[in-house]
XYZ file of C-alpha atoms in Angstrom:
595
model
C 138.466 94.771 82.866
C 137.891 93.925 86.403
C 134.431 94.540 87.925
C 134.381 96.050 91.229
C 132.258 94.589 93.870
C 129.398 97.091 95.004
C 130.542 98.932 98.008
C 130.071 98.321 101.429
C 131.250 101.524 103.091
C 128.264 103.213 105.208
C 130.191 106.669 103.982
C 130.434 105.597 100.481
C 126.435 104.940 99.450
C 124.110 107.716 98.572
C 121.038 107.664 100.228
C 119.702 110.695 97.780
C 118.977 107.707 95.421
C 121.646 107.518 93.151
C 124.087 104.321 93.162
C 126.893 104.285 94.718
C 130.194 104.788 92.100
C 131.101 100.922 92.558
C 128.114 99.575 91.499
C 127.444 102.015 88.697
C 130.826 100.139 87.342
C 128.511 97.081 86.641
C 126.874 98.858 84.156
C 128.943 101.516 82.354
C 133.299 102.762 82.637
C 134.413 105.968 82.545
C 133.731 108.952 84.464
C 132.718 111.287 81.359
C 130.291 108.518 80.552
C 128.632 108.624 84.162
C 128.861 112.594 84.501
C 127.283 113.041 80.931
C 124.144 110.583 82.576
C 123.796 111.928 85.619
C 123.522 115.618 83.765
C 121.002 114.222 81.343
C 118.739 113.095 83.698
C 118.803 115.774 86.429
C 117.818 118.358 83.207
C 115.166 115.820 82.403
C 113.864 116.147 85.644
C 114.182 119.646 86.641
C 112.379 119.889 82.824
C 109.797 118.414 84.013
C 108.897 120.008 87.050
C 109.520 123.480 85.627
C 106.858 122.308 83.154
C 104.387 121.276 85.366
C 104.407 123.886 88.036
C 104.842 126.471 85.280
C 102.161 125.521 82.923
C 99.501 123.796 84.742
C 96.184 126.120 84.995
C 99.239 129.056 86.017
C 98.494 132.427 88.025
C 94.816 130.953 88.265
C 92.833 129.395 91.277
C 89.565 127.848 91.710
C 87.463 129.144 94.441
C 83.925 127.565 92.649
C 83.570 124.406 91.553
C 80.919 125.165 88.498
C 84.075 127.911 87.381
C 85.943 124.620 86.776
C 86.759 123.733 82.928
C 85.057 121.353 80.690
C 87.003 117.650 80.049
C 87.473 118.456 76.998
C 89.221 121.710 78.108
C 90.950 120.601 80.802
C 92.305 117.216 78.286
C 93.534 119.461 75.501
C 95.382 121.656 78.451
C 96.620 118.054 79.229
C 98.138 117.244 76.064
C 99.764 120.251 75.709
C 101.824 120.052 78.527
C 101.923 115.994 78.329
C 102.190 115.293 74.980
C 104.404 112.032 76.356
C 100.905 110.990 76.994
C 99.279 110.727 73.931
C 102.175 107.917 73.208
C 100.268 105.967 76.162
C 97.228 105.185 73.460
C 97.936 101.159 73.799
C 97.300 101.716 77.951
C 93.777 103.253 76.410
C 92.785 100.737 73.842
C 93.344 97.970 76.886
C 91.502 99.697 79.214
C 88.389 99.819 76.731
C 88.426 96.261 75.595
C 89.535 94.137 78.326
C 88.042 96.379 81.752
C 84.888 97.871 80.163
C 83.780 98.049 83.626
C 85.775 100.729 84.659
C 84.418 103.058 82.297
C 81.827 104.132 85.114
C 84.013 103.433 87.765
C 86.929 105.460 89.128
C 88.770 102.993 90.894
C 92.064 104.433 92.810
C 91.498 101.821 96.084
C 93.482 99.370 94.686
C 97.543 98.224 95.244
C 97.848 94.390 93.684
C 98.534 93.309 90.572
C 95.952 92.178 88.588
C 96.343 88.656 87.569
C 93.177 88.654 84.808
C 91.476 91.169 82.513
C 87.438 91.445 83.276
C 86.408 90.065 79.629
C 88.640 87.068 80.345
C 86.694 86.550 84.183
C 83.670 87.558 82.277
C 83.440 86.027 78.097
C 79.751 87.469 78.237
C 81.193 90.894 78.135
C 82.396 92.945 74.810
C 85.181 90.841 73.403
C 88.371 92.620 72.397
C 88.276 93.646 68.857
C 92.281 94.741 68.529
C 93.769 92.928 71.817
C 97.547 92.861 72.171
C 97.141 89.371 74.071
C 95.257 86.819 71.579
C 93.182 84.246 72.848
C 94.124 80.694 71.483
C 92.245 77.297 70.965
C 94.094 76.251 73.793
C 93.529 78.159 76.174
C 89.794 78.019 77.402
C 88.154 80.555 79.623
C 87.336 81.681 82.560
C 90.310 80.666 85.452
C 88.185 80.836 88.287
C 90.421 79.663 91.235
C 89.831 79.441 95.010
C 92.439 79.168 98.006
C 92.483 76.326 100.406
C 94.582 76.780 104.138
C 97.048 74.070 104.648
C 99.240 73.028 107.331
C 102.695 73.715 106.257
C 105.438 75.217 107.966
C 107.175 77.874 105.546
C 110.408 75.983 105.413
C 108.685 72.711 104.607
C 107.154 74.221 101.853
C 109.721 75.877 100.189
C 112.006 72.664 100.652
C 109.289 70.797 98.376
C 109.051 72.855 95.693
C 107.407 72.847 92.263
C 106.614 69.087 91.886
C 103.301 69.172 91.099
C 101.880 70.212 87.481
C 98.712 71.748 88.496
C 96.918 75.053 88.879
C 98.756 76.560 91.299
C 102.130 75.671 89.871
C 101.136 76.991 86.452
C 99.968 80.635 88.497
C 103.613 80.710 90.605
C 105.647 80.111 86.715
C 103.573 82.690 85.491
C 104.391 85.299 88.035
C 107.609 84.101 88.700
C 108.278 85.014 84.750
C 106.594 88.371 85.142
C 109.006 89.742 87.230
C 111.712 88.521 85.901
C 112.557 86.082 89.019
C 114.949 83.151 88.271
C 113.288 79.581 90.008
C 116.882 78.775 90.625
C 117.484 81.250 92.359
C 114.050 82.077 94.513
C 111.024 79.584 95.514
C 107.504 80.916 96.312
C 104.769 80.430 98.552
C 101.412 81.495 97.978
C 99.974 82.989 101.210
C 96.224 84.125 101.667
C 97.219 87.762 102.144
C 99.877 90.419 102.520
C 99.194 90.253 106.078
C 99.529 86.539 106.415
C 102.702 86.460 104.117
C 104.249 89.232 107.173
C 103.489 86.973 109.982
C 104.339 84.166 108.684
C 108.232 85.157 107.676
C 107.900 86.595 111.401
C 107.183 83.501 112.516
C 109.556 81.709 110.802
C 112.175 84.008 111.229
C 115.011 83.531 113.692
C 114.735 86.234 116.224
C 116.389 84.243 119.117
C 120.239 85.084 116.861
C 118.714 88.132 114.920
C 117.333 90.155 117.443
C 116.247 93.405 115.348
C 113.151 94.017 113.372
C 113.451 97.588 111.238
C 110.743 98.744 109.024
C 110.398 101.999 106.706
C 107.085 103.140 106.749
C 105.510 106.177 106.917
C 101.797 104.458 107.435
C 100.396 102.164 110.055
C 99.745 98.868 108.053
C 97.446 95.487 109.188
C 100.664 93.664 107.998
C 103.837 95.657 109.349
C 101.666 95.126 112.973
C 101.134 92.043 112.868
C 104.742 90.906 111.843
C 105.576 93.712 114.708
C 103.436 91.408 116.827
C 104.689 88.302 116.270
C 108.554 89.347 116.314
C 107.867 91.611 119.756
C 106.250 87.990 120.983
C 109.706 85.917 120.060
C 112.472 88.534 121.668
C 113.046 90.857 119.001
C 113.701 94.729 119.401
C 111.036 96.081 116.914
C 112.046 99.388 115.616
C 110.663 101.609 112.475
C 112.581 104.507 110.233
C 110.925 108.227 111.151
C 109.673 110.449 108.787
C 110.718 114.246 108.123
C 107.796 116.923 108.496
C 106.753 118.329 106.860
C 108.640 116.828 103.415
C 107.862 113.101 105.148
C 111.295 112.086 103.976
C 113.485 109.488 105.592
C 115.320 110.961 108.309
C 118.500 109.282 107.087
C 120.602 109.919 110.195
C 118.318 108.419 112.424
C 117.874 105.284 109.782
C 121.826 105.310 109.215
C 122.185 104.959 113.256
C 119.557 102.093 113.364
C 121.627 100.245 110.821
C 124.654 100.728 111.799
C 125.738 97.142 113.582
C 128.855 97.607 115.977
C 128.948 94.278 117.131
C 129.624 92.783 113.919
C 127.092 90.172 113.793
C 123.759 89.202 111.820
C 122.054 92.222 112.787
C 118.269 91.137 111.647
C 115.280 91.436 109.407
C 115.674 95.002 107.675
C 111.853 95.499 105.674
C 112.015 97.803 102.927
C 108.790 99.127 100.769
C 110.816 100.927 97.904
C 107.637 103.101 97.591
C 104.659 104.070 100.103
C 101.486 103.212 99.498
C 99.979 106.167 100.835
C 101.793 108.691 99.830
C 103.877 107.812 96.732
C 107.217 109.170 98.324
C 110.034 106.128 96.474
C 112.985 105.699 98.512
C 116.842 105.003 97.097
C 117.042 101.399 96.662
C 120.637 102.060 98.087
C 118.943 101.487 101.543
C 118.871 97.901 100.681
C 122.445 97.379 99.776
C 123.741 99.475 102.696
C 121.255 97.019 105.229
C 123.157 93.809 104.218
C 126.971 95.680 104.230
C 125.957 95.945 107.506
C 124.559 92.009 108.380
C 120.876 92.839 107.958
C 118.930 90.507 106.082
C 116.142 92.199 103.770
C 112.771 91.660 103.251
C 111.188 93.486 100.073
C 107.702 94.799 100.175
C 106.900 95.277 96.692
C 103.369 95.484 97.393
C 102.992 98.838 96.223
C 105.090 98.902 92.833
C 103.552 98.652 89.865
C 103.132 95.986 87.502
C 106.702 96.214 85.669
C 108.612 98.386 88.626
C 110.674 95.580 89.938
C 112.449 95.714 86.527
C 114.033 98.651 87.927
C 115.271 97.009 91.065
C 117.973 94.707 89.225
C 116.918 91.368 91.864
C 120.457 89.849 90.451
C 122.669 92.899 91.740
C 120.511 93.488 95.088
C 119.621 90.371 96.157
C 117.030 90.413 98.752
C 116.356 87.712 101.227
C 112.592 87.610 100.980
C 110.373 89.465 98.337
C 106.391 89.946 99.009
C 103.920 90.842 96.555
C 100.304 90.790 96.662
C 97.933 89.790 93.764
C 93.941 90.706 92.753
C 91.845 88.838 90.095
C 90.537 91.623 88.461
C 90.992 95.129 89.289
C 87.838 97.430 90.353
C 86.259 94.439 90.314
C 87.152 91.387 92.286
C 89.424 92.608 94.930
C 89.856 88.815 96.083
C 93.388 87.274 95.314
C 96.547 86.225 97.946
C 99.998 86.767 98.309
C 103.047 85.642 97.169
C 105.809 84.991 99.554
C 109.314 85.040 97.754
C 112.994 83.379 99.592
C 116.157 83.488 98.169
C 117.431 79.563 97.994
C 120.084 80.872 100.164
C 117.913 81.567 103.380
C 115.911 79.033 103.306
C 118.332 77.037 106.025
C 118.037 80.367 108.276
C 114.283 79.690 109.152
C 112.763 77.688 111.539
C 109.885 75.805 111.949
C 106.700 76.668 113.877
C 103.675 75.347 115.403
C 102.192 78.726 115.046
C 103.946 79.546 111.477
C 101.858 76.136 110.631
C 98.020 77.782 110.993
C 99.206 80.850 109.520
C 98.113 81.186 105.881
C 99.940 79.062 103.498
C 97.774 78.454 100.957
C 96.645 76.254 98.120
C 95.330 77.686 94.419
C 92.719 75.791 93.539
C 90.428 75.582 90.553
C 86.803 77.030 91.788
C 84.326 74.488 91.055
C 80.776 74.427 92.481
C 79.411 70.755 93.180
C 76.448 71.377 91.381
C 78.358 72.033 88.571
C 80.494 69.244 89.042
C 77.156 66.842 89.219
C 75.577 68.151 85.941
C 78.558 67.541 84.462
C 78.522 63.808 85.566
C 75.234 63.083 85.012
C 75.290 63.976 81.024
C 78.195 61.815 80.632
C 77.376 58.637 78.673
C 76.926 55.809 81.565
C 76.469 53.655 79.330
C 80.453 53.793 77.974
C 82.906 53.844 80.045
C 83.656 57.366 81.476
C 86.895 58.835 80.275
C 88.489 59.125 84.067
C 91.593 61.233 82.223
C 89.272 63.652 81.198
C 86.796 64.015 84.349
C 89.338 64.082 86.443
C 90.800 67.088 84.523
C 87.415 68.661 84.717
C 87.074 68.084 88.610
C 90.546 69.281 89.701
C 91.323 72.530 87.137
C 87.656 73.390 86.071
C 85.845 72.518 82.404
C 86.748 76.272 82.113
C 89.599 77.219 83.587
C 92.039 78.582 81.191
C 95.386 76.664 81.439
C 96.979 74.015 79.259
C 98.932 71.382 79.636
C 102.238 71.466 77.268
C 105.223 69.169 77.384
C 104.296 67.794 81.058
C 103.915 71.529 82.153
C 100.693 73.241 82.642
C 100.440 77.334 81.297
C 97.669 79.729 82.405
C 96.937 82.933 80.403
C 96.958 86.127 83.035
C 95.683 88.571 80.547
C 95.711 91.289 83.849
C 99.448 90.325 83.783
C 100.325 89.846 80.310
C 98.684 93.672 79.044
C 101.233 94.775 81.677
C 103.756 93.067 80.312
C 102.766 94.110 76.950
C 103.038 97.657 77.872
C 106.362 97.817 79.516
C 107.699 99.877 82.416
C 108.661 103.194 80.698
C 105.109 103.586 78.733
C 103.401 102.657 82.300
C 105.627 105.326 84.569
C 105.622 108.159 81.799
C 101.511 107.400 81.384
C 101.227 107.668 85.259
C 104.139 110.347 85.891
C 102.028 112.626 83.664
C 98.550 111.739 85.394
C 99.809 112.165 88.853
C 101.403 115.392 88.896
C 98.598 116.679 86.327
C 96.122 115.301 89.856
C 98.508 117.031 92.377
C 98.980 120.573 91.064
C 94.903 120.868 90.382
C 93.962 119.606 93.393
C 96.391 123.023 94.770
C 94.439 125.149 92.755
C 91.460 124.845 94.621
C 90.858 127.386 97.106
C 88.156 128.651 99.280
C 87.749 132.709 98.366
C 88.225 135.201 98.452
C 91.060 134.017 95.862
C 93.775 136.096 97.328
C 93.815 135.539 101.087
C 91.500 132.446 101.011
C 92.384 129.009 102.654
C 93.398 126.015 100.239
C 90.857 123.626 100.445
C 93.244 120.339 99.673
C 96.585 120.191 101.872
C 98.737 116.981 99.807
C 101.012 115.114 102.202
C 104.199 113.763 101.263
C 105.899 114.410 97.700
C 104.356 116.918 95.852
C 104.926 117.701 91.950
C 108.394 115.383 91.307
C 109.637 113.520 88.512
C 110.308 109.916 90.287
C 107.214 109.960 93.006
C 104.970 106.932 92.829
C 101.774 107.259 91.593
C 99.892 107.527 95.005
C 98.716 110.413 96.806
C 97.740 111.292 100.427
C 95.567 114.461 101.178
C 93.329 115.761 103.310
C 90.550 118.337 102.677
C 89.775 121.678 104.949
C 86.349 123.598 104.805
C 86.485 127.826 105.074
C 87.248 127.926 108.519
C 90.279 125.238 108.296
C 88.655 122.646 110.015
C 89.432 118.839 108.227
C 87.062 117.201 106.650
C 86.987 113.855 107.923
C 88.566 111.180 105.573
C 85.723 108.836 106.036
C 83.370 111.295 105.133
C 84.971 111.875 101.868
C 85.323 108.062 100.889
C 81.991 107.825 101.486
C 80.502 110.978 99.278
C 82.681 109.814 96.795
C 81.772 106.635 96.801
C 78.048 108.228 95.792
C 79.686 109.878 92.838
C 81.315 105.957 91.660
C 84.599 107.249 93.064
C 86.335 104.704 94.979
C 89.177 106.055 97.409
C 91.239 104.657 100.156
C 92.214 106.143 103.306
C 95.459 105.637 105.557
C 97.007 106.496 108.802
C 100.539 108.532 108.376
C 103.013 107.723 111.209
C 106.409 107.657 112.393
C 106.755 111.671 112.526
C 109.220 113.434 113.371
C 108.956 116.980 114.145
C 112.429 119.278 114.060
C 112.568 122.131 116.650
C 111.606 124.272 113.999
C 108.157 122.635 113.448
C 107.832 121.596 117.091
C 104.509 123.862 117.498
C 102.951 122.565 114.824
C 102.882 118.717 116.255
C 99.329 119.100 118.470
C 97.763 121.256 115.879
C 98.457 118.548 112.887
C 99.252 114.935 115.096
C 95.919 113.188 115.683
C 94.795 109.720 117.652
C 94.349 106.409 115.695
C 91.854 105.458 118.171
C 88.247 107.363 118.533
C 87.656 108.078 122.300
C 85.138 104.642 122.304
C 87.861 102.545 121.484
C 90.395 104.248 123.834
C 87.850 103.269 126.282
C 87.474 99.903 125.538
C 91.345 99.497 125.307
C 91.527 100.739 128.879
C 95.133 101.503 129.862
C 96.058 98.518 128.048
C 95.274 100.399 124.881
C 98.508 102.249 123.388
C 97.199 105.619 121.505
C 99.145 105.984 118.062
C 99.857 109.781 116.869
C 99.590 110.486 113.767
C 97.383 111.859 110.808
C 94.268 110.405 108.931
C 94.477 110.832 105.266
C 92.611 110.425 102.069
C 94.644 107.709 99.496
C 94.106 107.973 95.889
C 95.835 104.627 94.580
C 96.589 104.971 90.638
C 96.766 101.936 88.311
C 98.697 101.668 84.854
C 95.160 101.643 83.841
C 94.233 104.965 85.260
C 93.274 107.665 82.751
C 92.871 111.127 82.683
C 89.472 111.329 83.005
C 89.843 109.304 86.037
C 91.816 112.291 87.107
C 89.304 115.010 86.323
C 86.710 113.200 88.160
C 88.609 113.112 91.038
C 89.016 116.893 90.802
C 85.548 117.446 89.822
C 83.960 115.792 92.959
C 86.706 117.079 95.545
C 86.332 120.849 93.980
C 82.617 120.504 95.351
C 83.978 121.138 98.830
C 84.441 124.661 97.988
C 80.380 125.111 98.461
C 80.548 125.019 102.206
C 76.788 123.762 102.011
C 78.002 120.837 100.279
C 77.911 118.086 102.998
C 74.434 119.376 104.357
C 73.109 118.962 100.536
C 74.260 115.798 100.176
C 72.728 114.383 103.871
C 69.684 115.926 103.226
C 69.872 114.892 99.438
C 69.796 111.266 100.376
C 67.492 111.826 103.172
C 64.992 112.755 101.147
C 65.812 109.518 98.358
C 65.389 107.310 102.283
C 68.877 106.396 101.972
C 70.723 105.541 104.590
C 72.165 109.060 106.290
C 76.284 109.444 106.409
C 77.155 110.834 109.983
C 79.121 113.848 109.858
């Protein structure tokens, strides 16, 4: 049977999130086949809504936060409605050997992967007693590393390639193997951030023939402005995708038009997050394929996915340019990590070299070793013999403990953070997080300043609300009685006192139909405060938008984590909350939060 290419018809892709007929070909024939799928999982997802919404804490509202139920309550109310979740038990038993630490930590501020588990950074800690990953004689611990800046244009170094067996090469294999990324097909870089790995594919990019720069994001980000930056700086029309309110969807028409190349040439650098950060919304991965039928090159920002989501993304089929992830040592505890930088062989002759690309933030992995260390080690050695320089210079250049190996002329490091992912699999992770999330979303609407029937919600969620395929990140803001917004700082900061870490994030790129146009000055806000509107001077370009609260959840989330959460934002219903809390920790001389 003859395959059909995927199609390349602007009319013929569905932007809903579906594949386009062609490429569903690839996979299975026959329309009774397709219809009987696409029926299947519609039901499953209408199921699951209808289940949610309809059972979740259902005709009731919380207007005080001591009415709230117990954890226990709340969990067997849980696993009731979620009994998917009880299959998740492996996700538990992880959690509890190899990250002890976040058993007193809520910790929903993180978005990288985690290359290492904390017992593995830490061997002091509680080892394992049932772990899924087994430690070998051959693999020592900890793998401490540090990055080192070099001078490198990005072209250089992807033309060099893997020819060195050391550390960093060992790190690149093992992440290259995660997701499932062929070395004959893609090279990597290791840059020292997300940011860095943005500006530095801006910089190398070639703007002068491919004048466009489109992003989709519904967030300011550090990175997508400073690739805006540098790509402004070199001729290119910088231009973003807008946002629906108040569903914050893609406005596909307007994204459609920006795509659309009449002039038949290589349009430019199309960059494409799959999912947002902030708020979770996931967007068709169709964009991509209709952005190179029509001569853009795409970058992937896969920054946000989860550990195993670019399994759904089929790389072979869709093909992207230039792939970006970004990678933590241990997660809730040592945010410190870098970025990986991913080119199809293919495009590597497109970019160019740069003085500037050069000081970016290509980076080396290198095995952290203190001097001190390094001298203690020395001096025990046995002067007298001859030194064994094979085996000091191993110690010296990938640590006494660093946890690699060298086998057949190729060195292997053990990512437990990585492998426990792996280990899991990406329909245990999304169905563990699916059922977390939308538990998270649908309490946090329960909460509602009284009197219970006319009273004000106190938690307005921005973005996707309860839906089967929404990432598992939330933006929301929270109101006191009188509707005024708590600000988002404020929040992260009182819940930071309760061991509740949060994030917070800008939404942007708005658009407001006629039929919402009244509510733009009531709900758009500056990105600047007035001081640094000042400073900017007329210079300074004022952003609209809104400040948000981000939860962030990891496959290593719980429930409880959850019902923290809840717990600590339900304590905004006492409207003498704040004024306990500053005069709470006035009283302990701690240092006073400014409301």
């Amino acid at each position: 049977m003859e395959v059909q290419a995927p199609c390349k018809e602007i009319s013929e892709v569905c932007t809903s999130g579906c594949f386009p007929v062609p490429l569903i070909n690839l996979f299975e024939s026959g329309n009774t086949k397709r219809r009987a799928r696409a029926t299947s999982t519609r039901t499953t997802r209408s199921n699951f809504v209808k289940s949610s919404t309809g059972s979740v804490f259902l005709n009731t509202h919380f207007t005080n936060h001591e009415s709230l139920p117990s954890l226990a309550e709340a969990f067997h109310s849980f696993i009731t409605i979620y009994p998917e979740y009880g299959e998740t038990q492996r996700a538990d038993h992880i959690r509890g050997n190899e990250f002890s630490h976040l058993s007193s930590h809520v910790c929903l501020d993180y978005t990288g992967l985690s290359l290492f588990s904390y017992a593995q950074m830490h061997p002091s800690a509680p080892s394992p007693s049932s772990s899924s990953i087994p430690s070998t004689s051959s693999h020592l611990q900890p793998p401490f590393f540090s990055i080192s800046y070099k001078s490198a244009s990005l072209s250089s170094q992807l033309r060099r390639g893997d020819q060195d067996i050391d550390l960093e090469s060992a790190i690149r294999q093992k992440i290259m193997h995660f997701f499932n990324i062929l070395d004959d097909e893609y090279c990597m870089v290791c840059t020292a951030n997300r940011t860095a790995a943005f500006r530095l594919l801006a910089e190398s990019y070639p703007f002068h023939s491919n004048k466009r720069l489109l992003g989709v994001y519904d967030y300011e980000s550090e990175a997508v402005n400073a690739m805006a930056e540098s790509a402004r700086r070199r001729g290119a029309k910088v231009m973003s995708a807008s946002f629906s309110w108040p569903s914050l969807r893609i406005h596909s028409a307007s994204l459609k038009e920006k795509l659309r190349n009449r002039k038949k040439k290589r349009s430019g650098l199309f960059v494409f997050p799959v999912q947002s950060a902030i708020t979770g919304a996931r967007y068709p991965y169709l964009w991509m394929n209709l952005a190179k039928a029509s001569g853009w090159q795409v970058a992937l920002d896969a920054c946000a996915l989860g550990p195993k989501d670019l399994d759904t993304l089929a790389i072979s089929l869709l093909r992207p340019d230039f792939i970006v992830c970004s990678f933590i040592k241990v997660l809730g505890e040592n945010p410190s990590g870098f970025a990986g930088l991913f080119v199809k062989k293919s495009s590597i002759a497109t970019l160019q070299s740069s003085t500037i690309a050069r000081s970016i933030g290509v980076v080396s992995i290198d095995p952290a070793r203190m001097l001190s260390q390094l001298d203690d080690d020395f001096s025990a050695t046995n002067l007298d013999a001859e030194p064994s320089i094979t085996e000091l210079d191993y110690s010296v250049r990938y640590g006494k403990d660093a946890e690699v190996s060298v086998i057949d002329e190729k060195m292997e490091i053990l990512c437990r953070g990585l492998d426990h992912a792996d280990s899991l699999g990406l329909m245990l992770i999304n169905n563990r997080l699916r059922c977390i999330t939308n538990w998270l979303i649908i309490a946090l609407m329960k909460l509602q300043h009284p009197p219970s029937e006319t009273g004000r919600p106190l938690v307005k969620i921005y973005g996707p609300r309860v839906k089967f395929d929404r990432g598992p990140a939330l933006a929301f803001n929270i109101f006191d009685w009188k509707g005024e917004k708590v600000k988002p700082v404020l929040v992260q900061k009182l819940a930071d006192r309760s061991n509740i870490s949060l994030g917070r994030g800008f939404l942007s790129n708005i658009r407001f139909a006629d039929e919402y146009e009244t509510e733009k000055d009531e709900v758009l806000e500056g990105r600047r405060s007035p001081c640094e509107m000042k400073v900017a001077g007329k210079r300074g370009k004022e952003m609209c938008g809104i400040n948000v609260v981000n939860a962030s959840l990891s496959f290593l989330t719980n429930f409880e984590d959850a019902y923290r959460l809840w717990i600590f934002v339900a304590k905004f219903l006492d409207a003498d909350f704040v004024d306990k809390e500053k005069w709470r920790y006035i009283n302990l001389n701690q240092k006073m939060v400014a409301v």
